[in-house]
Amino acid sequence: MPELPEVETIVRGLRPRLVGRRIIAATLSHDDLLDGVSKRTLLRQLPGRVITAVDRRAKHALIHTDTRILAVQPGMTGALLYFDRELTAAESKYAVLQCRLSDHGLLVYRDVRRIGTLRWLDASGWQAYQARLGPEPLDPDFTAELFADRLGRSASPIKKVLMNQRMVVGVGNIYATEALFAAGIDPSKPARLVPHKQLLNLHGQVRRILQAAIASEGTTFRDYVTGAGQPGSFQLEIVVYSREGQPCVVCGTRLVSTHAIDARSTVFCWRCQT
Ligand SMILES: [Zn+2]
């Protein structure tokens, strides 16, 4: 699933192409991605809307209009794309939502496996939804002390806590794995047993890695593409995620993988991460 850097990249790419445009017409191929809105209502309400802003909260791309907010949470195979031409037959095959814009461009949510989510919320609906999400890791007000306080109370493994969207948003398997390696923390250690100093360091590593990944326009192992359809390049800077069996870049020990923490693959160096 696209994590914070990927959604941030999508949003930054789409913003200059979308803001100020009016949605002229909209089509939806399937309604199984809709949450809290019917196909009929969405397709009746989208045309005529003017896009006023495009931003991100957690792993959601938010397309603000003069009435409501279209909140797109891309799934594993999801992409939010702008086209200044017609779609090819292959491109339109998995195009779930298509919005024709006043500049003749096309805003498309494409999703091969259709596991993303589309929401159409008014301001109070969005407030209620986003109140359940944790703080943004790159928010300067979310200091290292606040981060350490918040995460350090939990008895769950630190990796699970770091990926819990109620604790802190935007960090999934890739960036949690990288940040815990950089901070030298065993991903299975209960968060409340991680020394305070290491939690402060983890905050800095999370921020550094997310910022570097944004600068590289995200990580593409398989499906993720930017709003212009290009892959990201942070996979070239990944040092642990998906590298089980390969030598640790710091000590040369063979990296190991476990599924015991959260049923997903967690790669780590048992010598560097204690
Ligand atoms: Zn090592």
Short mmCIF file of C-alpha atoms in Angstrom, two decimals, residues 42-214:
data_model
loop_
_atom_site.label_atom_id
_atom_site.label_comp_id
_atom_site.label_asym_id
_atom_site.label_seq_id
_atom_site.Cartn_x
_atom_site.Cartn_y
_atom_site.Cartn_z
CA LEU A 42 -21.23 10.63 -6.19
CA LEU A 43 -21.88 10.80 -9.93
CA ARG A 44 -24.67 13.32 -9.44
CA GLN A 45 -22.58 15.56 -7.15
CA LEU A 46 -19.12 15.53 -8.80
CA PRO A 47 -19.98 17.36 -12.05
CA GLY A 48 -19.84 21.13 -11.66
CA ARG A 49 -17.49 21.04 -8.66
CA VAL A 50 -14.41 23.27 -8.71
CA ILE A 51 -11.22 21.79 -7.26
CA THR A 52 -9.95 24.28 -4.66
CA ALA A 53 -6.99 22.44 -3.09
CA VAL A 54 -5.14 19.13 -3.18
CA ASP A 55 -3.33 17.86 -0.11
CA ARG A 56 -2.56 14.79 1.98
CA ARG A 57 -3.51 13.47 5.41
CA ALA A 58 -1.96 10.16 6.48
CA LYS A 59 -2.16 7.87 3.42
CA HIS A 60 -5.11 9.73 1.87
CA ALA A 61 -4.95 12.10 -1.10
CA LEU A 62 -7.55 14.82 -0.52
CA ILE A 63 -9.15 16.58 -3.46
CA HIS A 64 -10.98 19.54 -1.95
CA THR A 65 -13.84 21.02 -3.95
CA ASP A 66 -16.12 24.00 -3.42
CA THR A 67 -18.55 21.65 -1.64
CA ARG A 68 -17.08 18.35 -0.49
CA ILE A 69 -13.75 16.52 -0.24
CA LEU A 70 -12.91 13.50 -2.38
CA ALA A 71 -10.63 11.44 -0.11
CA VAL A 72 -8.72 8.77 -2.03
CA GLN A 73 -6.83 6.07 -0.16
CA PRO A 74 -4.92 4.17 -2.85
CA GLY A 75 -4.73 0.40 -2.38
CA MET A 76 -1.69 -1.73 -3.18
CA THR A 77 -2.35 -1.47 -6.92
CA GLY A 78 -4.00 1.97 -6.81
CA ALA A 79 -2.82 5.04 -8.73
CA LEU A 80 -4.24 8.54 -8.93
CA LEU A 81 -3.26 9.96 -12.30
CA TYR A 82 -3.70 13.01 -14.50
CA PHE A 83 -3.83 12.59 -18.28
CA ASP A 84 -3.76 15.38 -20.84
CA ARG A 85 -4.84 12.90 -23.53
CA GLU A 86 -7.39 10.12 -23.96
CA LEU A 87 -6.74 6.80 -22.20
CA THR A 88 -5.55 3.80 -24.18
CA ALA A 89 -7.70 0.67 -24.02
CA ALA A 90 -5.23 -0.89 -21.56
CA GLU A 91 -5.28 2.22 -19.34
CA SER A 92 -9.05 2.45 -19.24
CA LYS A 93 -9.44 -1.25 -18.36
CA TYR A 94 -8.67 -0.64 -14.68
CA ALA A 95 -9.74 3.01 -14.49
CA VAL A 96 -12.34 2.96 -11.71
CA LEU A 97 -13.11 6.68 -11.42
CA GLN A 98 -12.66 9.11 -14.30
CA CYS A 99 -13.28 12.85 -13.96
CA ARG A 100 -13.23 14.99 -17.10
CA LEU A 101 -11.85 18.43 -16.22
CA SER A 102 -12.48 21.89 -17.63
CA ASP A 103 -8.98 21.97 -19.21
CA HIS A 104 -9.98 18.76 -21.11
CA GLY A 105 -7.60 16.79 -18.84
CA LEU A 106 -8.66 13.60 -17.13
CA LEU A 107 -8.28 12.73 -13.43
CA VAL A 108 -8.26 8.95 -13.05
CA TYR A 109 -8.22 6.60 -10.09
CA ARG A 110 -6.90 3.32 -11.44
CA ASP A 111 -6.78 0.13 -9.35
CA VAL A 112 -6.21 -3.36 -10.78
CA ARG A 113 -7.24 -5.19 -7.59
CA ARG A 114 -9.71 -2.52 -6.44
CA ILE A 115 -8.65 -2.49 -2.78
CA GLY A 116 -8.40 1.28 -2.42
CA THR A 117 -11.14 3.41 -0.89
CA LEU A 118 -12.98 6.50 -2.16
CA ARG A 119 -14.85 8.76 0.25
CA TRP A 120 -16.94 11.87 -0.51
CA LEU A 121 -17.17 13.86 2.68
CA ASP A 122 -18.38 17.27 3.81
CA ALA A 123 -16.16 19.28 6.16
CA SER A 124 -17.67 17.85 9.35
CA GLY A 125 -17.59 14.30 7.98
CA TRP A 126 -13.91 14.70 7.19
CA GLN A 127 -13.20 16.17 10.63
CA ALA A 128 -14.90 13.21 12.30
CA TYR A 129 -13.01 10.74 10.11
CA GLN A 130 -9.59 12.28 10.51
CA ALA A 131 -9.95 12.75 14.27
CA ARG A 132 -9.41 8.99 14.56
CA LEU A 133 -6.00 9.24 12.88
CA GLY A 134 -2.77 9.84 14.79
CA PRO A 135 -0.40 12.79 14.31
CA GLU A 136 1.60 13.41 11.14
CA PRO A 137 5.24 12.29 11.63
CA LEU A 138 6.58 15.29 9.68
CA ASP A 139 4.50 17.83 11.63
CA PRO A 140 7.05 20.04 13.47
CA ASP A 141 4.64 20.22 16.44
CA PHE A 142 4.85 16.44 16.85
CA THR A 143 8.22 16.60 18.62
CA ALA A 144 10.56 13.73 19.50
CA GLU A 145 9.40 13.96 23.13
CA LEU A 146 5.72 13.71 22.16
CA PHE A 147 6.52 10.82 19.81
CA ALA A 148 8.47 8.93 22.49
CA ASP A 149 5.72 9.55 25.08
CA ARG A 150 2.96 8.40 22.79
CA LEU A 151 4.60 5.25 21.40
CA GLY A 152 6.46 4.32 24.58
CA ARG A 153 3.28 3.51 26.53
CA SER A 154 2.35 0.45 24.47
CA ALA A 155 3.12 -3.16 25.35
CA SER A 156 2.92 -4.17 21.65
CA PRO A 157 6.05 -4.74 19.53
CA ILE A 158 7.55 -1.40 18.53
CA LYS A 159 7.13 -2.19 14.82
CA LYS A 160 3.38 -2.72 15.24
CA VAL A 161 3.08 0.48 17.26
CA LEU A 162 4.97 2.47 14.63
CA MET A 163 2.62 1.14 11.93
CA ASN A 164 -0.54 1.76 13.98
CA GLN A 165 -2.28 4.69 12.25
CA ARG A 166 -3.82 5.81 15.55
CA MET A 167 -0.33 6.23 17.06
CA VAL A 168 1.33 7.96 14.12
CA VAL A 169 0.18 7.99 10.50
CA GLY A 170 1.74 7.19 7.15
CA VAL A 171 4.36 4.61 8.16
CA GLY A 172 3.85 1.13 6.68
CA ASN A 173 6.02 -1.97 6.42
CA ILE A 174 8.77 -0.51 4.24
CA TYR A 175 9.50 2.65 6.21
CA ALA A 176 8.96 1.02 9.63
CA THR A 177 11.50 -1.68 8.72
CA GLU A 178 14.05 0.90 7.52
CA ALA A 179 13.58 3.28 10.47
CA LEU A 180 13.92 0.53 13.10
CA PHE A 181 17.15 -0.64 11.47
CA ALA A 182 18.51 2.91 11.33
CA ALA A 183 17.65 3.42 15.01
CA GLY A 184 19.17 0.05 16.01
CA ILE A 185 15.95 -1.21 17.61
CA ASP A 186 14.76 -4.84 17.61
CA PRO A 187 11.37 -4.60 15.83
CA SER A 188 9.81 -7.23 18.12
CA LYS A 189 10.68 -5.42 21.36
CA PRO A 190 7.63 -4.19 23.34
CA ALA A 191 7.50 -0.41 22.81
CA ARG A 192 7.47 0.35 26.54
CA LEU A 193 10.77 -1.54 26.96
CA VAL A 194 12.55 0.52 24.29
CA PRO A 195 14.76 3.05 26.11
CA HIS A 196 13.47 6.63 25.89
CA LYS A 197 16.68 7.76 24.18
CA GLN A 198 16.19 5.17 21.43
CA LEU A 199 12.59 6.30 20.90
CA LEU A 200 13.83 9.88 20.48
CA ASN A 201 16.33 8.59 17.92
CA LEU A 202 13.60 6.58 16.16
CA HIS A 203 11.56 9.77 15.71
CA GLY A 204 14.53 11.40 13.96
CA GLN A 205 15.12 8.32 11.77
CA VAL A 206 11.44 8.12 10.75
CA ARG A 207 11.49 11.76 9.72
CA ARG A 208 14.82 11.51 7.91
CA ILE A 209 13.75 8.41 5.96
CA LEU A 210 10.29 9.76 5.04
CA GLN A 211 11.84 13.02 3.83
CA ALA A 212 14.47 11.19 1.79
CA ALA A 213 11.75 8.99 0.27
CA ILE A 214 9.68 12.06 -0.67
#
